[in-house]
């Protein structure tokens, strides 16, 4: 039985590095790229018309599909197939929850995503995944 690897993927440089690492270092593993469409949070969401939230969520999921298409092309360049998933919510929570629910063996995550590039050690999502995950996490930088 081969390993099942979950690679959170947002199209950023570190996410691409993490996906390439997974594809190169685990040639027999089943690799799944996950895009998490974040949901708006905070005080201002309470004042937003619920009908306005749905198109925004749809746009975020469409954007995620485009990003995951890029990931699939990257995998094809490495001669590999790639399964993809889209979730909606807080990225760190969705990553850990999916990894637990779907019995992945390892999470391979970029050190930071599109935001938080100035963080010295880890982006907040990667840091929270490392702290919360009950399975091994490999951080690629």
PDB file of C-alpha atoms in Angstrom:
ATOM      1  CA  UNK A   1       0.000   0.000   0.000  1.00  0.00           C
ATOM      2  CA  UNK A   2       1.344   3.415  -0.903  1.00  0.00           C
ATOM      3  CA  UNK A   3       1.317   6.503   1.251  1.00  0.00           C
ATOM      4  CA  UNK A   4      -1.476   9.038   0.945  1.00  0.00           C
ATOM      5  CA  UNK A   5      -0.121  12.582   0.977  1.00  0.00           C
ATOM      6  CA  UNK A   6      -2.111  15.791   1.381  1.00  0.00           C
ATOM      7  CA  UNK A   7      -0.542  18.916  -0.102  1.00  0.00           C
ATOM      8  CA  UNK A   8      -2.324  22.199   0.649  1.00  0.00           C
ATOM      9  CA  UNK A   9      -1.982  24.235  -2.525  1.00  0.00           C
ATOM     10  CA  UNK A  10      -2.683  27.927  -3.113  1.00  0.00           C
ATOM     11  CA  UNK A  11      -0.495  28.542  -6.150  1.00  0.00           C
ATOM     12  CA  UNK A  12       2.237  30.329  -4.197  1.00  0.00           C
ATOM     13  CA  UNK A  13       5.934  29.553  -4.661  1.00  0.00           C
ATOM     14  CA  UNK A  14       6.216  27.609  -1.391  1.00  0.00           C
ATOM     15  CA  UNK A  15       3.082  25.588  -2.261  1.00  0.00           C
ATOM     16  CA  UNK A  16       4.620  24.693  -5.637  1.00  0.00           C
ATOM     17  CA  UNK A  17       7.838  23.703  -3.868  1.00  0.00           C
ATOM     18  CA  UNK A  18       5.860  21.497  -1.472  1.00  0.00           C
ATOM     19  CA  UNK A  19       4.011  19.803  -4.341  1.00  0.00           C
ATOM     20  CA  UNK A  20       7.228  19.212  -6.273  1.00  0.00           C
ATOM     21  CA  UNK A  21       8.827  17.798  -3.115  1.00  0.00           C
ATOM     22  CA  UNK A  22       5.918  15.381  -2.656  1.00  0.00           C
ATOM     23  CA  UNK A  23       6.027  14.295  -6.285  1.00  0.00           C
ATOM     24  CA  UNK A  24       9.802  13.803  -6.347  1.00  0.00           C
ATOM     25  CA  UNK A  25      10.439  12.294  -2.900  1.00  0.00           C
ATOM     26  CA  UNK A  26       7.390  10.004  -2.811  1.00  0.00           C
ATOM     27  CA  UNK A  27       7.140   8.506  -6.311  1.00  0.00           C
ATOM     28  CA  UNK A  28       4.743   5.731  -5.259  1.00  0.00           C
ATOM     29  CA  UNK A  29       2.464   7.839  -3.077  1.00  0.00           C
ATOM     30  CA  UNK A  30      -1.044   8.979  -3.864  1.00  0.00           C
ATOM     31  CA  UNK A  31      -0.845  12.773  -3.795  1.00  0.00           C
ATOM     32  CA  UNK A  32      -3.859  15.025  -3.316  1.00  0.00           C
ATOM     33  CA  UNK A  33      -3.654  18.803  -3.691  1.00  0.00           C
ATOM     34  CA  UNK A  34      -6.118  20.733  -1.522  1.00  0.00           C
ATOM     35  CA  UNK A  35      -7.237  24.305  -2.125  1.00  0.00           C
ATOM     36  CA  UNK A  36      -9.106  25.957   0.729  1.00  0.00           C
ATOM     37  CA  UNK A  37     -11.331  28.876  -0.242  1.00  0.00           C
ATOM     38  CA  UNK A  38     -11.290  31.084   2.836  1.00  0.00           C
ATOM     39  CA  UNK A  39     -14.561  32.361   4.237  1.00  0.00           C
ATOM     40  CA  UNK A  40     -14.915  35.989   5.277  1.00  0.00           C
ATOM     41  CA  UNK A  41     -14.672  36.503   8.999  1.00  0.00           C
ATOM     42  CA  UNK A  42     -15.194  39.228  11.457  1.00  0.00           C
ATOM     43  CA  UNK A  43     -17.492  42.022  12.352  1.00  0.00           C
ATOM     44  CA  UNK A  44     -18.225  43.289   8.843  1.00  0.00           C
ATOM     45  CA  UNK A  45     -19.558  39.950   7.602  1.00  0.00           C
ATOM     46  CA  UNK A  46     -22.613  40.431   9.833  1.00  0.00           C
ATOM     47  CA  UNK A  47     -23.555  43.473   7.749  1.00  0.00           C
ATOM     48  CA  UNK A  48     -23.054  41.813   4.375  1.00  0.00           C
ATOM     49  CA  UNK A  49     -26.159  40.732   2.487  1.00  0.00           C
ATOM     50  CA  UNK A  50     -26.278  36.896   2.496  1.00  0.00           C
ATOM     51  CA  UNK A  51     -26.932  36.957  -1.256  1.00  0.00           C
ATOM     52  CA  UNK A  52     -23.616  38.788  -1.754  1.00  0.00           C
ATOM     53  CA  UNK A  53     -21.724  36.062   0.128  1.00  0.00           C
ATOM     54  CA  UNK A  54     -22.786  33.267  -2.253  1.00  0.00           C
ATOM     55  CA  UNK A  55     -21.300  34.810  -5.428  1.00  0.00           C
ATOM     56  CA  UNK A  56     -18.090  35.566  -3.524  1.00  0.00           C
ATOM     57  CA  UNK A  57     -17.873  31.936  -2.392  1.00  0.00           C
ATOM     58  CA  UNK A  58     -18.544  30.740  -5.945  1.00  0.00           C
ATOM     59  CA  UNK A  59     -15.791  33.020  -7.280  1.00  0.00           C
ATOM     60  CA  UNK A  60     -13.390  31.709  -4.639  1.00  0.00           C
ATOM     61  CA  UNK A  61     -14.156  28.096  -5.603  1.00  0.00           C
ATOM     62  CA  UNK A  62     -13.727  28.930  -9.325  1.00  0.00           C
ATOM     63  CA  UNK A  63     -10.383  30.526  -8.500  1.00  0.00           C
ATOM     64  CA  UNK A  64      -9.481  27.385  -6.562  1.00  0.00           C
ATOM     65  CA  UNK A  65     -10.286  25.202  -9.562  1.00  0.00           C
ATOM     66  CA  UNK A  66      -7.986  27.334 -11.732  1.00  0.00           C
ATOM     67  CA  UNK A  67      -5.194  27.080  -9.156  1.00  0.00           C
ATOM     68  CA  UNK A  68      -5.650  23.310  -8.868  1.00  0.00           C
ATOM     69  CA  UNK A  69      -5.547  23.007 -12.671  1.00  0.00           C
ATOM     70  CA  UNK A  70      -2.076  24.568 -12.464  1.00  0.00           C
ATOM     71  CA  UNK A  71      -1.134  21.993  -9.814  1.00  0.00           C
ATOM     72  CA  UNK A  72      -2.346  19.164 -12.067  1.00  0.00           C
ATOM     73  CA  UNK A  73      -0.200  20.535 -14.907  1.00  0.00           C
ATOM     74  CA  UNK A  74       2.809  20.633 -12.584  1.00  0.00           C
ATOM     75  CA  UNK A  75       2.182  16.990 -11.636  1.00  0.00           C
ATOM     76  CA  UNK A  76       1.829  16.044 -15.312  1.00  0.00           C
ATOM     77  CA  UNK A  77       5.208  17.690 -15.971  1.00  0.00           C
ATOM     78  CA  UNK A  78       6.598  15.223 -13.410  1.00  0.00           C
ATOM     79  CA  UNK A  79       4.815  12.329 -15.119  1.00  0.00           C
ATOM     80  CA  UNK A  80       2.331  11.966 -12.260  1.00  0.00           C
ATOM     81  CA  UNK A  81      -1.414  12.093 -11.790  1.00  0.00           C
ATOM     82  CA  UNK A  82      -2.819  14.369  -9.133  1.00  0.00           C
ATOM     83  CA  UNK A  83      -6.141  14.223  -7.368  1.00  0.00           C
ATOM     84  CA  UNK A  84      -7.549  17.540  -6.176  1.00  0.00           C
ATOM     85  CA  UNK A  85      -9.986  18.712  -3.518  1.00  0.00           C
ATOM     86  CA  UNK A  86     -11.586  22.059  -2.732  1.00  0.00           C
ATOM     87  CA  UNK A  87     -12.797  22.988   0.727  1.00  0.00           C
ATOM     88  CA  UNK A  88     -14.242  26.178   2.166  1.00  0.00           C
ATOM     89  CA  UNK A  89     -13.382  27.508   5.605  1.00  0.00           C
ATOM     90  CA  UNK A  90     -10.377  28.404   7.730  1.00  0.00           C
ATOM     91  CA  UNK A  91      -7.431  26.908   5.849  1.00  0.00           C
ATOM     92  CA  UNK A  92      -5.558  25.450   8.824  1.00  0.00           C
ATOM     93  CA  UNK A  93      -8.712  23.838  10.231  1.00  0.00           C
ATOM     94  CA  UNK A  94      -9.818  22.435   6.873  1.00  0.00           C
ATOM     95  CA  UNK A  95      -6.371  20.971   6.168  1.00  0.00           C
ATOM     96  CA  UNK A  96      -6.126  19.155   9.503  1.00  0.00           C
ATOM     97  CA  UNK A  97      -9.777  18.046   9.459  1.00  0.00           C
ATOM     98  CA  UNK A  98      -9.501  16.572   5.954  1.00  0.00           C
ATOM     99  CA  UNK A  99      -6.222  14.855   6.805  1.00  0.00           C
ATOM    100  CA  UNK A 100      -7.893  13.175   9.789  1.00  0.00           C
ATOM    101  CA  UNK A 101     -11.191  12.326   8.093  1.00  0.00           C
ATOM    102  CA  UNK A 102      -9.630  10.860   4.964  1.00  0.00           C
ATOM    103  CA  UNK A 103      -6.795   9.011   6.770  1.00  0.00           C
ATOM    104  CA  UNK A 104      -3.836  10.677   5.061  1.00  0.00           C
ATOM    105  CA  UNK A 105      -0.394   9.548   6.167  1.00  0.00           C
ATOM    106  CA  UNK A 106       1.405  12.882   5.869  1.00  0.00           C
ATOM    107  CA  UNK A 107       0.734  16.551   5.171  1.00  0.00           C
ATOM    108  CA  UNK A 108       3.343  18.308   3.042  1.00  0.00           C
ATOM    109  CA  UNK A 109       2.930  22.078   3.249  1.00  0.00           C
ATOM    110  CA  UNK A 110       4.819  25.135   2.028  1.00  0.00           C
ATOM    111  CA  UNK A 111       6.376  27.284   4.716  1.00  0.00           C
ATOM    112  CA  UNK A 112       4.062  30.172   3.877  1.00  0.00           C
ATOM    113  CA  UNK A 113       1.429  30.998   1.305  1.00  0.00           C
ATOM    114  CA  UNK A 114       0.435  34.047  -0.678  1.00  0.00           C
ATOM    115  CA  UNK A 115       0.096  36.064   2.499  1.00  0.00           C
ATOM    116  CA  UNK A 116       2.566  36.252   5.348  1.00  0.00           C
ATOM    117  CA  UNK A 117       5.624  36.110   3.125  1.00  0.00           C
ATOM    118  CA  UNK A 118       7.483  38.369   5.528  1.00  0.00           C
ATOM    119  CA  UNK A 119       7.125  35.883   8.377  1.00  0.00           C
ATOM    120  CA  UNK A 120      10.591  34.790   9.478  1.00  0.00           C
ATOM    121  CA  UNK A 121       9.889  31.158  10.368  1.00  0.00           C
ATOM    122  CA  UNK A 122       6.469  29.941   9.257  1.00  0.00           C
ATOM    123  CA  UNK A 123       3.300  31.405   7.882  1.00  0.00           C
ATOM    124  CA  UNK A 124       0.373  31.279  10.260  1.00  0.00           C
ATOM    125  CA  UNK A 125      -1.435  28.500   8.353  1.00  0.00           C
ATOM    126  CA  UNK A 126       1.660  26.265   8.235  1.00  0.00           C
ATOM    127  CA  UNK A 127       2.394  26.951  11.893  1.00  0.00           C
ATOM    128  CA  UNK A 128      -1.163  26.108  12.964  1.00  0.00           C
ATOM    129  CA  UNK A 129      -1.192  22.934  10.862  1.00  0.00           C
ATOM    130  CA  UNK A 130       2.070  21.807  12.482  1.00  0.00           C
ATOM    131  CA  UNK A 131       0.653  22.498  15.949  1.00  0.00           C
ATOM    132  CA  UNK A 132      -2.768  20.883  15.407  1.00  0.00           C
ATOM    133  CA  UNK A 133      -2.040  17.918  13.158  1.00  0.00           C
ATOM    134  CA  UNK A 134      -2.146  14.432  14.663  1.00  0.00           C
ATOM    135  CA  UNK A 135      -0.198  13.088  11.654  1.00  0.00           C
ATOM    136  CA  UNK A 136       3.317  13.951  10.476  1.00  0.00           C
ATOM    137  CA  UNK A 137       3.761  17.296   8.711  1.00  0.00           C
ATOM    138  CA  UNK A 138       6.646  18.105   6.404  1.00  0.00           C
ATOM    139  CA  UNK A 139       7.250  21.837   5.930  1.00  0.00           C
ATOM    140  CA  UNK A 140       9.003  22.756   2.679  1.00  0.00           C
ATOM    141  CA  UNK A 141      10.730  26.077   2.249  1.00  0.00           C
TER     142      UNK A 141
END
